mmCIF file of C-alpha atoms in Angstrom:
data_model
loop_
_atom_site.group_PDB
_atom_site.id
_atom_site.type_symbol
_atom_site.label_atom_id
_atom_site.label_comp_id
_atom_site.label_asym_id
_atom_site.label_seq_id
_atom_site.Cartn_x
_atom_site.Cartn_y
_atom_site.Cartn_z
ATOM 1 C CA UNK A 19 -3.626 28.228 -1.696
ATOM 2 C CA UNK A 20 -5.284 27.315 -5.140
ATOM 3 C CA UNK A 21 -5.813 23.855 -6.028
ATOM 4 C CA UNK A 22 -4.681 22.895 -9.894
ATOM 5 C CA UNK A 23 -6.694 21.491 -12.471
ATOM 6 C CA UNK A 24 -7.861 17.891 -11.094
ATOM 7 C CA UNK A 25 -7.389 18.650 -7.661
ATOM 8 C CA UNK A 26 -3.638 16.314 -7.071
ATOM 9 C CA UNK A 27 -2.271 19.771 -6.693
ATOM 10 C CA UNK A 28 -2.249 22.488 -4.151
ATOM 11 C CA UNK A 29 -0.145 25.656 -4.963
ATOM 12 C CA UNK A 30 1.241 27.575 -2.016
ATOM 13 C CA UNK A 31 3.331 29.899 -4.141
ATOM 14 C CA UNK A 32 4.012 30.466 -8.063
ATOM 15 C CA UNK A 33 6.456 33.138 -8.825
ATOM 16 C CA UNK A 34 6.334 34.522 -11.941
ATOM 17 C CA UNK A 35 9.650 33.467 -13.044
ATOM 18 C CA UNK A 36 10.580 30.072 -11.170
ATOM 19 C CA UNK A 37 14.000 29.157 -10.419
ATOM 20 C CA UNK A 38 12.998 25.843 -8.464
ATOM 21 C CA UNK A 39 9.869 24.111 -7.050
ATOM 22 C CA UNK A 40 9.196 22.360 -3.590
ATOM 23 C CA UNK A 41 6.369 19.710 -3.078
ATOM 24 C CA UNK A 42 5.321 18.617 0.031
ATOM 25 C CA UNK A 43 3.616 15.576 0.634
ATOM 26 C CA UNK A 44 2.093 14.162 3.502
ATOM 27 C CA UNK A 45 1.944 11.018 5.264
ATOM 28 C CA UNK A 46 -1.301 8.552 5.583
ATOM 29 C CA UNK A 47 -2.035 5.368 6.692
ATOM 30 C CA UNK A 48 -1.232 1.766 4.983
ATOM 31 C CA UNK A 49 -4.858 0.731 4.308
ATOM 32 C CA UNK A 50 -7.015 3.472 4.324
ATOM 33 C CA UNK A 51 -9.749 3.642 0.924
ATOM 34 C CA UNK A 52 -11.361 6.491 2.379
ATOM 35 C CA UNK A 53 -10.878 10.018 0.871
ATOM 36 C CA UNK A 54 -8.830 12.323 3.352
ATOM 37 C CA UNK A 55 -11.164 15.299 5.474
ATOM 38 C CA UNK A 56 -9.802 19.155 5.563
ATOM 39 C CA UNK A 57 -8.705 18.248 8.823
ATOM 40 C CA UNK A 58 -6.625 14.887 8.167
ATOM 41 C CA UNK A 59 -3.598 15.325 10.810
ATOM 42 C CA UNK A 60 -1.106 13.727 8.736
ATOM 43 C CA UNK A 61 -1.788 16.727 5.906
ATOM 44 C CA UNK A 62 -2.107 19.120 8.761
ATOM 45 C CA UNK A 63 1.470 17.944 10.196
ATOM 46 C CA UNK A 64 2.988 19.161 6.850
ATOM 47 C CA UNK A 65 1.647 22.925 6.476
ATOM 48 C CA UNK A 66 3.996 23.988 9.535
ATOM 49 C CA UNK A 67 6.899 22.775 7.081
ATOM 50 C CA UNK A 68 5.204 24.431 4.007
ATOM 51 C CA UNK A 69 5.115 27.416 5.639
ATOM 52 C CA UNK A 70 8.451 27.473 6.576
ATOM 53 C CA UNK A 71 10.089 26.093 3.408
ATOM 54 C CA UNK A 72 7.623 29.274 1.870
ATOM 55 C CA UNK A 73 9.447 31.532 4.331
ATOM 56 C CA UNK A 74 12.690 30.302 3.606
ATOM 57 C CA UNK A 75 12.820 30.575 0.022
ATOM 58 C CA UNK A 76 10.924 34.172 -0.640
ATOM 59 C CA UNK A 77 12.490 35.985 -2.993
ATOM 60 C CA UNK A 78 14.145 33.460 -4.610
ATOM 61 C CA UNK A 79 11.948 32.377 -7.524
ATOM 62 C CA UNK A 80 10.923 29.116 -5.563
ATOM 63 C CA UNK A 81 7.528 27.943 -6.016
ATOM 64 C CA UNK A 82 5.965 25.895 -3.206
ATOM 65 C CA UNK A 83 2.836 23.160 -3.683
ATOM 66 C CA UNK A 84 1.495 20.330 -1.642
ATOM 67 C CA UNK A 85 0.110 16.812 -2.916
ATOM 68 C CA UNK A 86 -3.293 16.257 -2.699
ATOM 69 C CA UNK A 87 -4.383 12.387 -2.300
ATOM 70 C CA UNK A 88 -7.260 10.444 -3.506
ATOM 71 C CA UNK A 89 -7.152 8.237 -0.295
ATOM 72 C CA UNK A 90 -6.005 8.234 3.400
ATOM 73 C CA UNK A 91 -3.994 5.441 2.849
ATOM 74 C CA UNK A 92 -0.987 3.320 0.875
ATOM 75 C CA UNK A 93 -3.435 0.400 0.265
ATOM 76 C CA UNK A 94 -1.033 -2.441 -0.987
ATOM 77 C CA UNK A 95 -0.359 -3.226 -4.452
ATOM 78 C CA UNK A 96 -2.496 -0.138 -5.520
ATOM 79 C CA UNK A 97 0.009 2.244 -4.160
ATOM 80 C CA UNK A 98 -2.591 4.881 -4.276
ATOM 81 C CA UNK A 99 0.027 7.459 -2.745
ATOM 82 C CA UNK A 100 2.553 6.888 -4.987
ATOM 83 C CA UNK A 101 0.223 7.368 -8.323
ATOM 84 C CA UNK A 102 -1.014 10.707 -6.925
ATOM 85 C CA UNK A 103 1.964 12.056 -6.495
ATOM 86 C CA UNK A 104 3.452 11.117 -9.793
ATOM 87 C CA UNK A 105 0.049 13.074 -10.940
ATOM 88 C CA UNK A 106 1.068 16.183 -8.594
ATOM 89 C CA UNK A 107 4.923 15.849 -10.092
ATOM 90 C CA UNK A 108 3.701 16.070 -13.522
ATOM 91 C CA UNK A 109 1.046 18.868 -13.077
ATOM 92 C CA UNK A 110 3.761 20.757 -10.995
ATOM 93 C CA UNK A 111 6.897 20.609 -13.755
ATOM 94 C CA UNK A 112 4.149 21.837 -16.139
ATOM 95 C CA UNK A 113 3.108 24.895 -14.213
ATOM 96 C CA UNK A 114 6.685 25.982 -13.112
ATOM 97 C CA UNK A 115 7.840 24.836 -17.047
ATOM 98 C CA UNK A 116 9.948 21.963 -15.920
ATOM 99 C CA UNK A 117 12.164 24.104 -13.089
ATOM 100 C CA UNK A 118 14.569 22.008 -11.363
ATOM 101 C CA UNK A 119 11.808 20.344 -8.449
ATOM 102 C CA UNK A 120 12.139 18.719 -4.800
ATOM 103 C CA UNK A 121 10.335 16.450 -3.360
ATOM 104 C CA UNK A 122 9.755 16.525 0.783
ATOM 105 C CA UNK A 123 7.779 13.353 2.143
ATOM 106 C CA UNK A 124 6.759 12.547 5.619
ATOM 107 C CA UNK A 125 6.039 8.879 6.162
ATOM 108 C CA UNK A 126 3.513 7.517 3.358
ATOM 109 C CA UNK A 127 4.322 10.628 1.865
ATOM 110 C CA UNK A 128 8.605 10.332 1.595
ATOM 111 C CA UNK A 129 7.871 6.904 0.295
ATOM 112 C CA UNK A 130 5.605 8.591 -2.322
ATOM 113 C CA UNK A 131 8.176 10.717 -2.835
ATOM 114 C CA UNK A 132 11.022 8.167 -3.386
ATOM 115 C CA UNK A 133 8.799 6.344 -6.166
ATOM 116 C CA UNK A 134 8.604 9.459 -7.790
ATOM 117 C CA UNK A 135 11.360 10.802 -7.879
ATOM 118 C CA UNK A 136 12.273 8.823 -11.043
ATOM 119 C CA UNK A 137 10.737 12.069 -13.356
ATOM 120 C CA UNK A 138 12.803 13.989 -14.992
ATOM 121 C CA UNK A 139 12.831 17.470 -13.542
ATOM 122 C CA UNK A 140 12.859 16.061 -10.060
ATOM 123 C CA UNK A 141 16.578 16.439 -8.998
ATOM 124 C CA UNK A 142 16.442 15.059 -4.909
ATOM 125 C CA UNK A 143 13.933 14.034 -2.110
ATOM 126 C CA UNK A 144 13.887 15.405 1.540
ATOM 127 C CA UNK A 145 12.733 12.080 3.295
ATOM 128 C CA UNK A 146 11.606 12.748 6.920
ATOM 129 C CA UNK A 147 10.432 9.722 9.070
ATOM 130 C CA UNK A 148 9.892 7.436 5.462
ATOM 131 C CA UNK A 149 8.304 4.690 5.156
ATOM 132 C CA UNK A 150 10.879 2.358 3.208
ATOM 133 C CA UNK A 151 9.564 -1.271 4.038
ATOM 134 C CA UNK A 152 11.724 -3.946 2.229
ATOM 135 C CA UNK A 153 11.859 -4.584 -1.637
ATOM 136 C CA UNK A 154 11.009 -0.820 -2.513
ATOM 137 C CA UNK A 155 12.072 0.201 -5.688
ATOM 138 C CA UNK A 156 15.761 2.413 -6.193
ATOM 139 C CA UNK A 157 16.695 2.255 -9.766
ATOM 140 C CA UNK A 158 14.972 5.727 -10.089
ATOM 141 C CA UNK A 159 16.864 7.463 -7.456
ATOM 142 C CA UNK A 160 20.037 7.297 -9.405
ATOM 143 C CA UNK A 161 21.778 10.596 -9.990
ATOM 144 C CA UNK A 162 18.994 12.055 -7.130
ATOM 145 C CA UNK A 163 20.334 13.574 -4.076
ATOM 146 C CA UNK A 164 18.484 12.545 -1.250
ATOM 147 C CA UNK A 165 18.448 13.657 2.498
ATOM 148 C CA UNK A 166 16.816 11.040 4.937
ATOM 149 C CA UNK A 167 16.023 11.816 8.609
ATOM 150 C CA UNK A 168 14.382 9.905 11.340
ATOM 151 C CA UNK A 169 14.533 10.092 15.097
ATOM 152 C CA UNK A 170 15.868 6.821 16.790
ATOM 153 C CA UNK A 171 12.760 6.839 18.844
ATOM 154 C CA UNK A 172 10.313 6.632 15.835
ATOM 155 C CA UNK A 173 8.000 3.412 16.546
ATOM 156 C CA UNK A 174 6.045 4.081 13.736
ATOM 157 C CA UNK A 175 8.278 3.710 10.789
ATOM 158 C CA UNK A 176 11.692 2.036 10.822
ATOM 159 C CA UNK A 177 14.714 3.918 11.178
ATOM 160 C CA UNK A 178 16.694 0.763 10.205
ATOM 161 C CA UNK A 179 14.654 0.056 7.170
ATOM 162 C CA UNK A 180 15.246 3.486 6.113
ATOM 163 C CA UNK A 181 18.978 3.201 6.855
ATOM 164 C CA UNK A 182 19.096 0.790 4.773
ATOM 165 C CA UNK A 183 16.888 2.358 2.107
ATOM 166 C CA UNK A 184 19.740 4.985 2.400
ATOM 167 C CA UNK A 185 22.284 2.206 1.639
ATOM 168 C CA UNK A 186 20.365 0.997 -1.294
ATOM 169 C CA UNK A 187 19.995 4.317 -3.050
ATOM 170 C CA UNK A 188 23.802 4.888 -2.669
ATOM 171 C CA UNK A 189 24.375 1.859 -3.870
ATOM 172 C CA UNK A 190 21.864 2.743 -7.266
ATOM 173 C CA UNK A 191 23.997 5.776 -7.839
ATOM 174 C CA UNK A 192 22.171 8.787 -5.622
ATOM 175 C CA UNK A 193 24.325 11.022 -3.369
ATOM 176 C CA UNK A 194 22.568 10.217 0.027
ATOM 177 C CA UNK A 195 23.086 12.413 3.380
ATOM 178 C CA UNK A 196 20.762 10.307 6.589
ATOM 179 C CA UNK A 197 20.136 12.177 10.013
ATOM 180 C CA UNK A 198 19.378 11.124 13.228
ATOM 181 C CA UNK A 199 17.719 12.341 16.093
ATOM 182 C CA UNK A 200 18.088 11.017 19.295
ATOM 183 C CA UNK A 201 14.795 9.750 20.325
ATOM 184 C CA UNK A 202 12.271 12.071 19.195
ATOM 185 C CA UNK A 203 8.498 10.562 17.321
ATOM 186 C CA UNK A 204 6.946 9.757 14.309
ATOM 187 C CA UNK A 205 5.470 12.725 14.510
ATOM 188 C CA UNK A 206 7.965 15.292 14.361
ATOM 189 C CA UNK A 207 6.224 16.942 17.494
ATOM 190 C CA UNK A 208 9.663 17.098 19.462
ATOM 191 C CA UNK A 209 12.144 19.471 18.383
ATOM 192 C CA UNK A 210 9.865 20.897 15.865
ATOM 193 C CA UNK A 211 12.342 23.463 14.773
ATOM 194 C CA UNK A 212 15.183 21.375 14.080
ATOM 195 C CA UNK A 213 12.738 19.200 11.834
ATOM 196 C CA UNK A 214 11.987 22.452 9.814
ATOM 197 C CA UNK A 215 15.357 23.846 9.862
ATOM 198 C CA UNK A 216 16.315 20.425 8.486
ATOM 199 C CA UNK A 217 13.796 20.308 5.982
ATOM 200 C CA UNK A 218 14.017 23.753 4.382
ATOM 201 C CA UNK A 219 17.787 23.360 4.534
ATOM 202 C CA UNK A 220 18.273 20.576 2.619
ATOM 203 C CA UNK A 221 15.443 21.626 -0.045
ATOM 204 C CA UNK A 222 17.564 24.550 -0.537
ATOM 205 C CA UNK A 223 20.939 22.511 -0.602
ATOM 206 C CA UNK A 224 19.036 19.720 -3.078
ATOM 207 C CA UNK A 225 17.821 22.425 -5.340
ATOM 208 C CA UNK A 226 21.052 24.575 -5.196
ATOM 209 C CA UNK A 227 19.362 27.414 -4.208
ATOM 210 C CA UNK A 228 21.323 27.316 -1.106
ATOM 211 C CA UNK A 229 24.361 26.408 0.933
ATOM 212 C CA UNK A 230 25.478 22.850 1.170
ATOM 213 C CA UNK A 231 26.220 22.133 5.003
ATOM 214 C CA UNK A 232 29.848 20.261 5.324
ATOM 215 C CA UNK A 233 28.810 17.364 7.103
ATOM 216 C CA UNK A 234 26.434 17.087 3.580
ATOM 217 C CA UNK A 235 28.086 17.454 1.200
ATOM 218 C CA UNK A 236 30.372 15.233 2.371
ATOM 219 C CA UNK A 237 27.690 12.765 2.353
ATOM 220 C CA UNK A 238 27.083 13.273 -0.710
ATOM 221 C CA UNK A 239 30.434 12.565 -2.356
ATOM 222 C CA UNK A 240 30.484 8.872 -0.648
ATOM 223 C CA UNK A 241 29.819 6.489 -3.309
ATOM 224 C CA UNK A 242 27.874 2.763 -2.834
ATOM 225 C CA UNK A 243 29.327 0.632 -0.130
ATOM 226 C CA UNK A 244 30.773 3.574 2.026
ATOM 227 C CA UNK A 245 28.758 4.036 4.922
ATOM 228 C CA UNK A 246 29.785 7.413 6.429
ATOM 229 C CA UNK A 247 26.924 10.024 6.391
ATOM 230 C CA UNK A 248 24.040 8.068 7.143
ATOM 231 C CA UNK A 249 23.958 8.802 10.724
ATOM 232 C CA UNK A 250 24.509 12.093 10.949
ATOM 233 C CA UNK A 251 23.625 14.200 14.501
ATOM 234 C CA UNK A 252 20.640 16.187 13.465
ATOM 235 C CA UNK A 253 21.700 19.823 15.043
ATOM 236 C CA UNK A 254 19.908 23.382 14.859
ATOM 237 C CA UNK A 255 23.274 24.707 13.605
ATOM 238 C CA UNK A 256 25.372 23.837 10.587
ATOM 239 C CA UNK A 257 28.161 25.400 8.649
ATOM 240 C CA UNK A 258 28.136 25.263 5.277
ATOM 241 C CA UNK A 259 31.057 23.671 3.145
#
């Protein structure tokens, strides 16, 4: 990987003609000033995904960067996380010359990835495990298509807080699809494969560089104050519609 100009930016892959862009960002901690080490887990969690997002889209004119933070952690009003990667949105648009770009956030890093997905080239957010504690911000996810999932066993972050985060951005005009994973961890450790499947799937779907799976795309047609498709069974297999 090379890092960008100012360091917010690590670049995985930059075809030479990009189609779409993926960044990844990484979750943290909710006070945490200090700067993260090479071997911060919660940015280690997140290169088994690059790698297979990278995998998944070769060929295909998909360039693939992850977030680099100033600090370890959230860290209240600052909302350190969320300013970085605006910075690593903007730097990324400009190197792939504004190509059609999702976000995928673990934890800190999906609600990162939720306040930024307000620019204008991003077109949907891959949300795994978010944090979404009450009173965030939605008015920028409208016209975003967003994919949630969080096992029912996370004790970590809230998988009703990010239901209803799900709710809310329906409700401000995104086209939301949630999974759920029977029990599972914060962590993703469990049923690693069906977290990446999940993830590169839905990258592909978001940035229509792939196929839509049914049970998504019906999701996505519900409109604000239908609830079906925001507890979807998150299974190896899909079909797509």
């Amino acid at each position: 990987m090379r890092e960008s100009a100012g360091g917010r930016l690590a670049v995985r892959r930059m075809p030479r003609e990009v189609d779409g862009a993926v960044l990844l960002l990484h979750g943290g901690y909710e006070q945490d000033a200090r700067g993260p080490s090479r071997l911060n887990a919660p940015g280690l969690r997140m290169r088994p995904f690059a790698a297979a997002v990278t995998r998944a889209t070769e060929g295909r004119g998909v360039a693939v960067a992850e977030a680099r933070y100033r600090f370890r952690g959230w860290n209240g009003e600052r909302a350190d996380a969320a300013h970085d990667a605006a910075e690593a949105v903007e730097r990324l648009v400009k190197l792939t010359g504004g190509a059609p770009t999702v976000l995928i956030g673990h934890s800190m890093g999906a609600r990162a990835a939720l306040r930024a997905a307000g620019a204008a080239d991003v077109v949907g957010v891959v949300a795994l495990a978010p944090w979404c504690p009450p009173g965030e911000p939605v008015a920028q996810l409208e016209s975003r298509r967003l994919v949630f999932a969080h096992a029912t066993g996370d004790r970590v972050t809230s998988p009703a807080e990010s239901l209803q985060m799900a709710v809310d951005a329906r409700a401000a005009g995104a086209q939301v699809a949630r999974y759920e994973l029977p029990g599972g961890d914060h962590a993703m450790l469990r049923r690693m494969r069906v977290w990446h499947d999940l993830a590169t799937c839905a990258a592909g779907a978001v940035l229509g560089l792939g196929p839509v799976p049914a049970e998504m795309a019906s999701a996505f047609a519900q409109r604000a104050g239908q609830p079906d498709g925001l507890a979807l069974p998150m299974l190896p297999a899909r079909t797509a519609a």
